[in-house]
Amino acid sequence: MGVLKRFEQRLEGLVNGTFAKVFKSEVQPVEIAGALQRECDNNATIWNRDRTVVPNDFIVELSTPDYDRLSPYSGQLGDELSAMVRDYAKQQRYTFMGSIKVHLEKADDLDTGLYRIRSRTLASSESRGRQPSAAPHPGGYPAQPSGPPPMPASPPPGGRPSTDDRPGEAGPVPSSRARRWIEINGTRHQISRPTLVLGRSTDADVRIDDPGVSRRHCEIRVGAAATVQDLGSTNGIVVDGQHTTRATLRDGSRIVVGSTTIVYRQAEG
């Protein structure tokens, strides 16, 4: 079961079902949960091969009508959203520099149905000053952030990150001379540039003839680490058995799109 679905089910059971009426508001809690996931993805910073640091301090700015509907439940909603962010980080192998906090605030410049996410990466001892990182979009989806979160003053302490029970290790980061390719139904496609778009469209870098695949389904990015990112496809992506929107790839990772399995491979040149 996906992180968002578990979040929604937990929310429905809170306070003897009183959250049911909240879901009738212009901005739904599950929309906010999805935006927090994207905020983590958009601001993820690779610290070393074992650590990708994401924000842990979030402010959700709402219009006055939406804030008035949600604020009576702000304490429990903040706790559930924080738990959802923690679950998502565990799935994505992200880590935090401090405790996770999610708060609601009223923003007079937002119309009903719009919201804005602000986030920072804060160590436990830091103050709670925040900077905006996204602008409102119709339907609640935030625009691209203005930049990555500030890096901590010193490296995180040794040992494993806070997402301790993550599934497996990402493996060593390949050098710049590493060869990278994908295999689809026995056919090898070399990755020779920083991004590779996969989809059903003839404009995709790698065309996949599968009715369950969107025209621009997902994108593989290579750099210090290789990642796959869903591009808003209809059926989503599954990486190594996990439904996700973004994941770090290691040699042998299996990406399922529609009914097609893509195997990611990398080797030193």
PDB file of C-alpha atoms in Angstrom:
ATOM      1  CA  MET A   1       0.000   0.000   0.000  1.00  0.00           C
ATOM      2  CA  GLY A   2       1.352   3.453  -0.919  1.00  0.00           C
ATOM      3  CA  VAL A   3       2.371   6.100   1.633  1.00  0.00           C
ATOM      4  CA  LEU A   4      -0.421   8.494   0.582  1.00  0.00           C
ATOM      5  CA  LYS A   5      -3.083   5.772   0.800  1.00  0.00           C
ATOM      6  CA  ARG A   6      -1.980   4.783   4.312  1.00  0.00           C
ATOM      7  CA  PHE A   7      -2.008   8.466   5.307  1.00  0.00           C
ATOM      8  CA  GLU A   8      -5.550   8.907   3.976  1.00  0.00           C
ATOM      9  CA  GLN A   9      -6.805   5.799   5.789  1.00  0.00           C
ATOM     10  CA  ARG A  10      -5.272   6.920   9.103  1.00  0.00           C
ATOM     11  CA  LEU A  11      -6.810  10.365   8.657  1.00  0.00           C
ATOM     12  CA  GLU A  12     -10.287   8.950   8.048  1.00  0.00           C
ATOM     13  CA  GLY A  13     -10.154   7.105  11.363  1.00  0.00           C
ATOM     14  CA  LEU A  14      -9.160  10.086  13.496  1.00  0.00           C
ATOM     15  CA  VAL A  15     -11.495  11.738  15.988  1.00  0.00           C
ATOM     16  CA  ASN A  16     -14.337   9.313  15.262  1.00  0.00           C
ATOM     17  CA  GLY A  17     -14.468  10.314  11.635  1.00  0.00           C
ATOM     18  CA  THR A  18     -14.680  14.094  12.111  1.00  0.00           C
ATOM     19  CA  PHE A  19     -12.024  14.505   9.405  1.00  0.00           C
ATOM     20  CA  ALA A  20     -14.644  13.404   6.861  1.00  0.00           C
ATOM     21  CA  LYS A  21     -15.986  16.937   6.595  1.00  0.00           C
ATOM     22  CA  VAL A  22     -12.487  18.320   6.138  1.00  0.00           C
ATOM     23  CA  PHE A  23     -12.188  16.407   2.885  1.00  0.00           C
ATOM     24  CA  LYS A  24     -14.981  18.582   1.473  1.00  0.00           C
ATOM     25  CA  SER A  25     -12.819  21.700   1.667  1.00  0.00           C
ATOM     26  CA  GLU A  26     -11.189  23.200  -1.399  1.00  0.00           C
ATOM     27  CA  VAL A  27      -7.760  22.004  -0.231  1.00  0.00           C
ATOM     28  CA  GLN A  28      -7.747  18.370   0.875  1.00  0.00           C
ATOM     29  CA  PRO A  29      -5.230  16.998   3.391  1.00  0.00           C
ATOM     30  CA  VAL A  30      -4.116  14.331   0.933  1.00  0.00           C
ATOM     31  CA  GLU A  31      -3.223  17.120  -1.547  1.00  0.00           C
ATOM     32  CA  ILE A  32      -1.011  18.702   1.102  1.00  0.00           C
ATOM     33  CA  ALA A  33       0.588  15.320   1.774  1.00  0.00           C
ATOM     34  CA  GLY A  34       1.421  14.940  -1.922  1.00  0.00           C
ATOM     35  CA  ALA A  35       2.888  18.466  -2.022  1.00  0.00           C
ATOM     36  CA  LEU A  36       5.110  17.676   0.985  1.00  0.00           C
ATOM     37  CA  GLN A  37       6.430  14.624  -0.855  1.00  0.00           C
ATOM     38  CA  ARG A  38       7.272  16.792  -3.862  1.00  0.00           C
ATOM     39  CA  GLU A  39       8.905  19.368  -1.575  1.00  0.00           C
ATOM     40  CA  CYS A  40      11.208  16.637  -0.259  1.00  0.00           C
ATOM     41  CA  ASP A  41      12.006  15.415  -3.786  1.00  0.00           C
ATOM     42  CA  ASN A  42      12.653  18.913  -5.149  1.00  0.00           C
ATOM     43  CA  ASN A  43      14.945  19.870  -2.259  1.00  0.00           C
ATOM     44  CA  ALA A  44      16.814  16.589  -1.784  1.00  0.00           C
ATOM     45  CA  THR A  45      20.557  17.216  -1.432  1.00  0.00           C
ATOM     46  CA  ILE A  46      23.085  14.392  -1.817  1.00  0.00           C
ATOM     47  CA  TRP A  47      25.445  14.660   1.162  1.00  0.00           C
ATOM     48  CA  ASN A  48      27.444  11.506   0.499  1.00  0.00           C
ATOM     49  CA  ARG A  49      26.788   8.063  -0.960  1.00  0.00           C
ATOM     50  CA  ASP A  50      24.805   7.009   2.122  1.00  0.00           C
ATOM     51  CA  ARG A  51      22.903  10.227   2.826  1.00  0.00           C
ATOM     52  CA  THR A  52      20.456  12.326   0.868  1.00  0.00           C
ATOM     53  CA  VAL A  53      19.264  15.143   3.132  1.00  0.00           C
ATOM     54  CA  VAL A  54      15.756  16.595   2.764  1.00  0.00           C
ATOM     55  CA  PRO A  55      13.909  19.376   4.633  1.00  0.00           C
ATOM     56  CA  ASN A  56      12.400  18.567   8.014  1.00  0.00           C
ATOM     57  CA  ASP A  57      10.663  21.855   8.879  1.00  0.00           C
ATOM     58  CA  PHE A  58       7.532  22.641   6.848  1.00  0.00           C
ATOM     59  CA  ILE A  59       4.968  25.453   6.851  1.00  0.00           C
ATOM     60  CA  VAL A  60       1.761  24.946   4.848  1.00  0.00           C
ATOM     61  CA  GLU A  61       0.262  28.336   3.951  1.00  0.00           C
ATOM     62  CA  LEU A  62      -3.477  28.280   3.234  1.00  0.00           C
ATOM     63  CA  SER A  63      -6.109  30.769   2.141  1.00  0.00           C
ATOM     64  CA  THR A  64      -8.333  32.133   4.910  1.00  0.00           C
ATOM     65  CA  PRO A  65     -11.335  29.866   4.067  1.00  0.00           C
ATOM     66  CA  ASP A  66      -9.184  26.723   3.836  1.00  0.00           C
ATOM     67  CA  TYR A  67      -7.265  27.608   6.995  1.00  0.00           C
ATOM     68  CA  ASP A  68     -10.518  28.157   8.891  1.00  0.00           C
ATOM     69  CA  ARG A  69     -11.739  24.691   7.820  1.00  0.00           C
ATOM     70  CA  LEU A  70      -8.509  22.861   8.687  1.00  0.00           C
ATOM     71  CA  SER A  71      -7.164  24.763  11.697  1.00  0.00           C
ATOM     72  CA  PRO A  72      -9.430  23.034  14.278  1.00  0.00           C
ATOM     73  CA  TYR A  73      -7.570  19.821  13.415  1.00  0.00           C
ATOM     74  CA  SER A  74      -4.126  21.408  12.965  1.00  0.00           C
ATOM     75  CA  GLY A  75      -2.478  19.508  15.832  1.00  0.00           C
ATOM     76  CA  GLN A  76      -3.528  16.034  14.716  1.00  0.00           C
ATOM     77  CA  LEU A  77      -3.200  16.903  11.038  1.00  0.00           C
ATOM     78  CA  GLY A  78       0.348  18.166  11.633  1.00  0.00           C
ATOM     79  CA  ASP A  79       1.234  14.939  13.447  1.00  0.00           C
ATOM     80  CA  GLU A  80      -0.195  12.789  10.640  1.00  0.00           C
ATOM     81  CA  LEU A  81       1.560  14.835   7.950  1.00  0.00           C
ATOM     82  CA  SER A  82       4.841  14.533   9.847  1.00  0.00           C
ATOM     83  CA  ALA A  83       4.375  10.760  10.056  1.00  0.00           C
ATOM     84  CA  MET A  84       3.617  10.654   6.331  1.00  0.00           C
ATOM     85  CA  VAL A  85       6.828  12.586   5.532  1.00  0.00           C
ATOM     86  CA  ARG A  86       8.784  10.161   7.740  1.00  0.00           C
ATOM     87  CA  ASP A  87       7.242   7.145   5.936  1.00  0.00           C
ATOM     88  CA  TYR A  88       7.981   8.663   2.533  1.00  0.00           C
ATOM     89  CA  ALA A  89      11.583   9.429   3.506  1.00  0.00           C
ATOM     90  CA  LYS A  90      12.044   5.835   4.632  1.00  0.00           C
ATOM     91  CA  GLN A  91      10.731   4.606   1.280  1.00  0.00           C
ATOM     92  CA  GLN A  92      12.968   7.009  -0.689  1.00  0.00           C
ATOM     93  CA  ARG A  93      16.040   6.469   1.564  1.00  0.00           C
ATOM     94  CA  TYR A  94      16.112  10.127   2.609  1.00  0.00           C
ATOM     95  CA  THR A  95      17.388  11.374   5.959  1.00  0.00           C
ATOM     96  CA  PHE A  96      16.795  14.446   8.142  1.00  0.00           C
ATOM     97  CA  MET A  97      19.006  16.769  10.191  1.00  0.00           C
ATOM     98  CA  GLY A  98      16.398  17.195  12.936  1.00  0.00           C
ATOM     99  CA  SER A  99      12.873  16.353  14.009  1.00  0.00           C
ATOM    100  CA  ILE A 100      10.064  16.677  11.454  1.00  0.00           C
ATOM    101  CA  LYS A 101       7.553  19.486  12.008  1.00  0.00           C
ATOM    102  CA  VAL A 102       4.544  20.470   9.877  1.00  0.00           C
ATOM    103  CA  HIS A 103       2.467  23.555  10.763  1.00  0.00           C
ATOM    104  CA  LEU A 104      -0.453  25.343   9.120  1.00  0.00           C
ATOM    105  CA  GLU A 105      -0.463  29.112   8.633  1.00  0.00           C
ATOM    106  CA  LYS A 106      -2.950  31.573   7.152  1.00  0.00           C
ATOM    107  CA  ALA A 107      -1.838  33.555   4.078  1.00  0.00           C
ATOM    108  CA  ASP A 108      -3.993  36.536   3.102  1.00  0.00           C
ATOM    109  CA  ASP A 109      -2.588  36.637  -0.429  1.00  0.00           C
ATOM    110  CA  LEU A 110      -3.867  33.148  -1.355  1.00  0.00           C
ATOM    111  CA  ASP A 111      -7.277  32.457  -2.874  1.00  0.00           C
ATOM    112  CA  THR A 112      -9.431  29.490  -1.898  1.00  0.00           C
ATOM    113  CA  GLY A 113      -8.003  26.262  -3.275  1.00  0.00           C
ATOM    114  CA  LEU A 114      -4.415  27.527  -3.390  1.00  0.00           C
ATOM    115  CA  TYR A 115      -1.653  26.696  -0.945  1.00  0.00           C
ATOM    116  CA  ARG A 116       2.074  27.211  -0.608  1.00  0.00           C
ATOM    117  CA  ILE A 117       4.746  25.080   1.047  1.00  0.00           C
ATOM    118  CA  ARG A 118       7.765  26.595   2.796  1.00  0.00           C
ATOM    119  CA  SER A 119      10.529  24.346   4.019  1.00  0.00           C
ATOM    120  CA  ARG A 120      13.989  24.332   5.551  1.00  0.00           C
ATOM    121  CA  THR A 121      16.549  21.812   6.645  1.00  0.00           C
ATOM    122  CA  LEU A 122      17.023  22.519  10.347  1.00  0.00           C
ATOM    123  CA  ALA A 123      19.286  20.774  12.818  1.00  0.00           C
ATOM    124  CA  SER A 124      17.681  20.163  16.200  1.00  0.00           C
ATOM    125  CA  SER A 125      19.416  23.109  17.859  1.00  0.00           C
ATOM    126  CA  GLU A 126      18.680  25.679  15.139  1.00  0.00           C
ATOM    127  CA  SER A 127      16.110  28.436  15.395  1.00  0.00           C
ATOM    128  CA  ARG A 128      12.830  28.147  13.487  1.00  0.00           C
ATOM    129  CA  GLY A 129      13.393  30.953  10.950  1.00  0.00           C
ATOM    130  CA  ARG A 130      12.029  29.958   7.533  1.00  0.00           C
ATOM    131  CA  GLN A 131      12.285  31.117   3.940  1.00  0.00           C
ATOM    132  CA  PRO A 132       9.647  30.614   1.240  1.00  0.00           C
ATOM    133  CA  SER A 133      10.531  27.973  -1.332  1.00  0.00           C
ATOM    134  CA  ALA A 134       7.496  27.762  -3.602  1.00  0.00           C
ATOM    135  CA  ALA A 135       4.736  29.868  -5.123  1.00  0.00           C
ATOM    136  CA  PRO A 136       1.049  28.945  -5.267  1.00  0.00           C
ATOM    137  CA  HIS A 137      -0.434  27.232  -8.297  1.00  0.00           C
ATOM    138  CA  PRO A 138      -4.077  26.672  -9.205  1.00  0.00           C
ATOM    139  CA  GLY A 139      -5.302  23.432  -7.673  1.00  0.00           C
ATOM    140  CA  GLY A 140      -2.710  23.673  -4.945  1.00  0.00           C
ATOM    141  CA  TYR A 141       0.358  22.375  -6.775  1.00  0.00           C
ATOM    142  CA  PRO A 142       3.454  24.416  -5.860  1.00  0.00           C
ATOM    143  CA  ALA A 143       5.804  25.825  -8.479  1.00  0.00           C
ATOM    144  CA  GLN A 144       9.416  24.734  -8.722  1.00  0.00           C
ATOM    145  CA  PRO A 145      11.388  25.743  -5.618  1.00  0.00           C
ATOM    146  CA  SER A 146      13.809  28.640  -5.739  1.00  0.00           C
ATOM    147  CA  GLY A 147      16.750  26.446  -4.784  1.00  0.00           C
ATOM    148  CA  PRO A 148      18.027  23.624  -2.599  1.00  0.00           C
ATOM    149  CA  PRO A 149      17.820  23.810   1.190  1.00  0.00           C
ATOM    150  CA  PRO A 150      20.830  25.298   3.028  1.00  0.00           C
ATOM    151  CA  MET A 151      23.503  22.727   3.711  1.00  0.00           C
ATOM    152  CA  PRO A 152      24.310  21.966   7.342  1.00  0.00           C
ATOM    153  CA  ALA A 153      27.383  23.680   8.790  1.00  0.00           C
ATOM    154  CA  SER A 154      29.144  20.377   9.339  1.00  0.00           C
ATOM    155  CA  PRO A 155      28.700  16.829   8.025  1.00  0.00           C
ATOM    156  CA  PRO A 156      26.090  14.654   9.720  1.00  0.00           C
ATOM    157  CA  PRO A 157      27.462  12.405  12.459  1.00  0.00           C
ATOM    158  CA  GLY A 158      28.747   8.973  11.474  1.00  0.00           C
ATOM    159  CA  GLY A 159      26.585   5.887  11.201  1.00  0.00           C
ATOM    160  CA  ARG A 160      23.368   5.293   9.327  1.00  0.00           C
ATOM    161  CA  PRO A 161      20.823   8.056   8.656  1.00  0.00           C
ATOM    162  CA  SER A 162      17.548   8.416  10.498  1.00  0.00           C
ATOM    163  CA  THR A 163      15.757   6.319   7.871  1.00  0.00           C
ATOM    164  CA  ASP A 164      17.514   3.334   9.397  1.00  0.00           C
ATOM    165  CA  ASP A 165      15.366   0.486   8.165  1.00  0.00           C
ATOM    166  CA  ARG A 166      15.454   1.533   4.533  1.00  0.00           C
ATOM    167  CA  PRO A 167      15.464  -1.387   2.075  1.00  0.00           C
ATOM    168  CA  GLY A 168      19.050  -2.094   1.016  1.00  0.00           C
ATOM    169  CA  GLU A 169      21.999   0.133   0.242  1.00  0.00           C
ATOM    170  CA  ALA A 170      22.410   2.318  -2.817  1.00  0.00           C
ATOM    171  CA  GLY A 171      25.901   0.914  -3.417  1.00  0.00           C
ATOM    172  CA  PRO A 172      29.058   2.836  -4.362  1.00  0.00           C
ATOM    173  CA  VAL A 173      28.672   5.999  -6.393  1.00  0.00           C
ATOM    174  CA  PRO A 174      29.948   5.310  -9.920  1.00  0.00           C
ATOM    175  CA  SER A 175      32.833   7.387 -11.250  1.00  0.00           C
ATOM    176  CA  SER A 176      32.493   9.762 -14.178  1.00  0.00           C
ATOM    177  CA  ARG A 177      33.851   6.985 -16.418  1.00  0.00           C
ATOM    178  CA  ALA A 178      31.130   4.540 -15.444  1.00  0.00           C
ATOM    179  CA  ARG A 179      29.073   2.992 -18.218  1.00  0.00           C
ATOM    180  CA  ARG A 180      25.319   3.163 -17.722  1.00  0.00           C
ATOM    181  CA  TRP A 181      22.572   1.529 -19.729  1.00  0.00           C
ATOM    182  CA  ILE A 182      19.081   0.086 -19.470  1.00  0.00           C
ATOM    183  CA  GLU A 183      17.769  -3.229 -20.732  1.00  0.00           C
ATOM    184  CA  ILE A 184      14.199  -3.599 -22.060  1.00  0.00           C
ATOM    185  CA  ASN A 185      13.044  -6.996 -23.293  1.00  0.00           C
ATOM    186  CA  GLY A 186      16.635  -8.006 -23.958  1.00  0.00           C
ATOM    187  CA  THR A 187      17.515  -4.811 -25.858  1.00  0.00           C
ATOM    188  CA  ARG A 188      20.249  -2.590 -24.431  1.00  0.00           C
ATOM    189  CA  HIS A 189      19.904   1.215 -24.578  1.00  0.00           C
ATOM    190  CA  GLN A 190      23.043   3.157 -23.664  1.00  0.00           C
ATOM    191  CA  ILE A 191      22.678   6.214 -21.381  1.00  0.00           C
ATOM    192  CA  SER A 192      25.095   8.689 -22.925  1.00  0.00           C
ATOM    193  CA  ARG A 193      23.691  11.986 -21.644  1.00  0.00           C
ATOM    194  CA  PRO A 194      22.496  13.381 -18.296  1.00  0.00           C
ATOM    195  CA  THR A 195      18.785  12.675 -18.906  1.00  0.00           C
ATOM    196  CA  LEU A 196      16.902   9.926 -20.705  1.00  0.00           C
ATOM    197  CA  VAL A 197      13.127  10.225 -21.248  1.00  0.00           C
ATOM    198  CA  LEU A 198      11.151   6.991 -21.604  1.00  0.00           C
ATOM    199  CA  GLY A 199       7.618   6.832 -22.967  1.00  0.00           C
ATOM    200  CA  ARG A 200       5.229   5.855 -25.718  1.00  0.00           C
ATOM    201  CA  SER A 201       5.752   9.037 -27.741  1.00  0.00           C
ATOM    202  CA  THR A 202       8.017   9.041 -30.780  1.00  0.00           C
ATOM    203  CA  ASP A 203       9.664  12.097 -29.189  1.00  0.00           C
ATOM    204  CA  ALA A 204      10.861  10.069 -26.187  1.00  0.00           C
ATOM    205  CA  ASP A 205      14.558   9.167 -26.049  1.00  0.00           C
ATOM    206  CA  VAL A 206      13.567   5.524 -25.600  1.00  0.00           C
ATOM    207  CA  ARG A 207      10.176   4.597 -27.046  1.00  0.00           C
ATOM    208  CA  ILE A 208       8.203   1.874 -25.237  1.00  0.00           C
ATOM    209  CA  ASP A 209       5.322   0.370 -27.203  1.00  0.00           C
ATOM    210  CA  ASP A 210       3.042  -0.446 -24.278  1.00  0.00           C
ATOM    211  CA  PRO A 211      -0.567   0.846 -23.892  1.00  0.00           C
ATOM    212  CA  GLY A 212       0.013   1.198 -20.141  1.00  0.00           C
ATOM    213  CA  VAL A 213       2.897   3.629 -20.719  1.00  0.00           C
ATOM    214  CA  SER A 214       2.272   7.377 -21.024  1.00  0.00           C
ATOM    215  CA  ARG A 215       3.702   9.439 -23.863  1.00  0.00           C
ATOM    216  CA  ARG A 216       6.382  10.863 -21.538  1.00  0.00           C
ATOM    217  CA  HIS A 217       6.271   8.392 -18.676  1.00  0.00           C
ATOM    218  CA  CYS A 218       9.481   8.803 -16.687  1.00  0.00           C
ATOM    219  CA  GLU A 219      12.987  10.198 -16.857  1.00  0.00           C
ATOM    220  CA  ILE A 220      16.318   8.714 -15.785  1.00  0.00           C
ATOM    221  CA  ARG A 221      18.919  11.234 -14.598  1.00  0.00           C
ATOM    222  CA  VAL A 222      22.574  10.376 -14.079  1.00  0.00           C
ATOM    223  CA  GLY A 223      25.170  12.293 -12.107  1.00  0.00           C
ATOM    224  CA  ALA A 224      26.803  11.565  -8.780  1.00  0.00           C
ATOM    225  CA  ALA A 225      23.890   9.141  -8.417  1.00  0.00           C
ATOM    226  CA  ALA A 226      21.335   7.837 -10.893  1.00  0.00           C
ATOM    227  CA  THR A 227      17.642   8.514 -10.259  1.00  0.00           C
ATOM    228  CA  VAL A 228      14.343   7.829 -11.984  1.00  0.00           C
ATOM    229  CA  GLN A 229      11.539  10.406 -11.823  1.00  0.00           C
ATOM    230  CA  ASP A 230       7.898   9.916 -12.780  1.00  0.00           C
ATOM    231  CA  LEU A 231       6.792  12.624 -15.248  1.00  0.00           C
ATOM    232  CA  GLY A 232       3.147  12.711 -14.216  1.00  0.00           C
ATOM    233  CA  SER A 233       2.278   9.439 -15.914  1.00  0.00           C
ATOM    234  CA  THR A 234      -1.160   7.857 -15.680  1.00  0.00           C
ATOM    235  CA  ASN A 235      -0.039   4.549 -14.138  1.00  0.00           C
ATOM    236  CA  GLY A 236       3.063   5.640 -12.240  1.00  0.00           C
ATOM    237  CA  ILE A 237       6.302   3.726 -11.738  1.00  0.00           C
ATOM    238  CA  VAL A 238       7.365   0.849  -9.513  1.00  0.00           C
ATOM    239  CA  VAL A 239      11.050   0.641  -8.560  1.00  0.00           C
ATOM    240  CA  ASP A 240      12.343  -2.537  -6.949  1.00  0.00           C
ATOM    241  CA  GLY A 241       8.812  -3.446  -5.880  1.00  0.00           C
ATOM    242  CA  GLN A 242       7.931  -0.004  -4.436  1.00  0.00           C
ATOM    243  CA  HIS A 243       5.338   2.336  -5.973  1.00  0.00           C
ATOM    244  CA  THR A 244       7.047   5.736  -6.029  1.00  0.00           C
ATOM    245  CA  THR A 245       7.443   9.026  -7.895  1.00  0.00           C
ATOM    246  CA  ARG A 246      11.220   9.220  -7.548  1.00  0.00           C
ATOM    247  CA  ALA A 247      13.916   6.739  -6.565  1.00  0.00           C
ATOM    248  CA  THR A 248      17.676   6.340  -6.528  1.00  0.00           C
ATOM    249  CA  LEU A 249      18.887   3.578  -8.831  1.00  0.00           C
ATOM    250  CA  ARG A 250      21.612   1.015  -8.250  1.00  0.00           C
ATOM    251  CA  ASP A 251      23.024  -1.606 -10.571  1.00  0.00           C
ATOM    252  CA  GLY A 252      20.244  -4.122 -11.232  1.00  0.00           C
ATOM    253  CA  SER A 253      17.342  -1.880 -10.163  1.00  0.00           C
ATOM    254  CA  ARG A 254      14.081  -2.888 -11.849  1.00  0.00           C
ATOM    255  CA  ILE A 255      11.685  -0.176 -13.030  1.00  0.00           C
ATOM    256  CA  VAL A 256       8.169  -1.265 -14.016  1.00  0.00           C
ATOM    257  CA  VAL A 257       6.134   1.015 -16.301  1.00  0.00           C
ATOM    258  CA  GLY A 258       2.814  -0.334 -17.550  1.00  0.00           C
ATOM    259  CA  SER A 259       3.532  -4.017 -18.190  1.00  0.00           C
ATOM    260  CA  THR A 260       7.164  -3.364 -19.194  1.00  0.00           C
ATOM    261  CA  THR A 261      10.174  -4.008 -16.938  1.00  0.00           C
ATOM    262  CA  ILE A 262      13.305  -1.884 -17.366  1.00  0.00           C
ATOM    263  CA  VAL A 263      16.566  -3.020 -15.762  1.00  0.00           C
ATOM    264  CA  TYR A 264      19.084  -0.288 -14.917  1.00  0.00           C
ATOM    265  CA  ARG A 265      22.765  -1.287 -15.209  1.00  0.00           C
ATOM    266  CA  GLN A 266      26.014   0.469 -14.396  1.00  0.00           C
ATOM    267  CA  ALA A 267      29.648  -0.635 -14.466  1.00  0.00           C
ATOM    268  CA  GLU A 268      33.032   1.018 -14.236  1.00  0.00           C
ATOM    269  CA  GLY A 269      34.386   1.928 -17.642  1.00  0.00           C
TER     270      GLY A 269
END
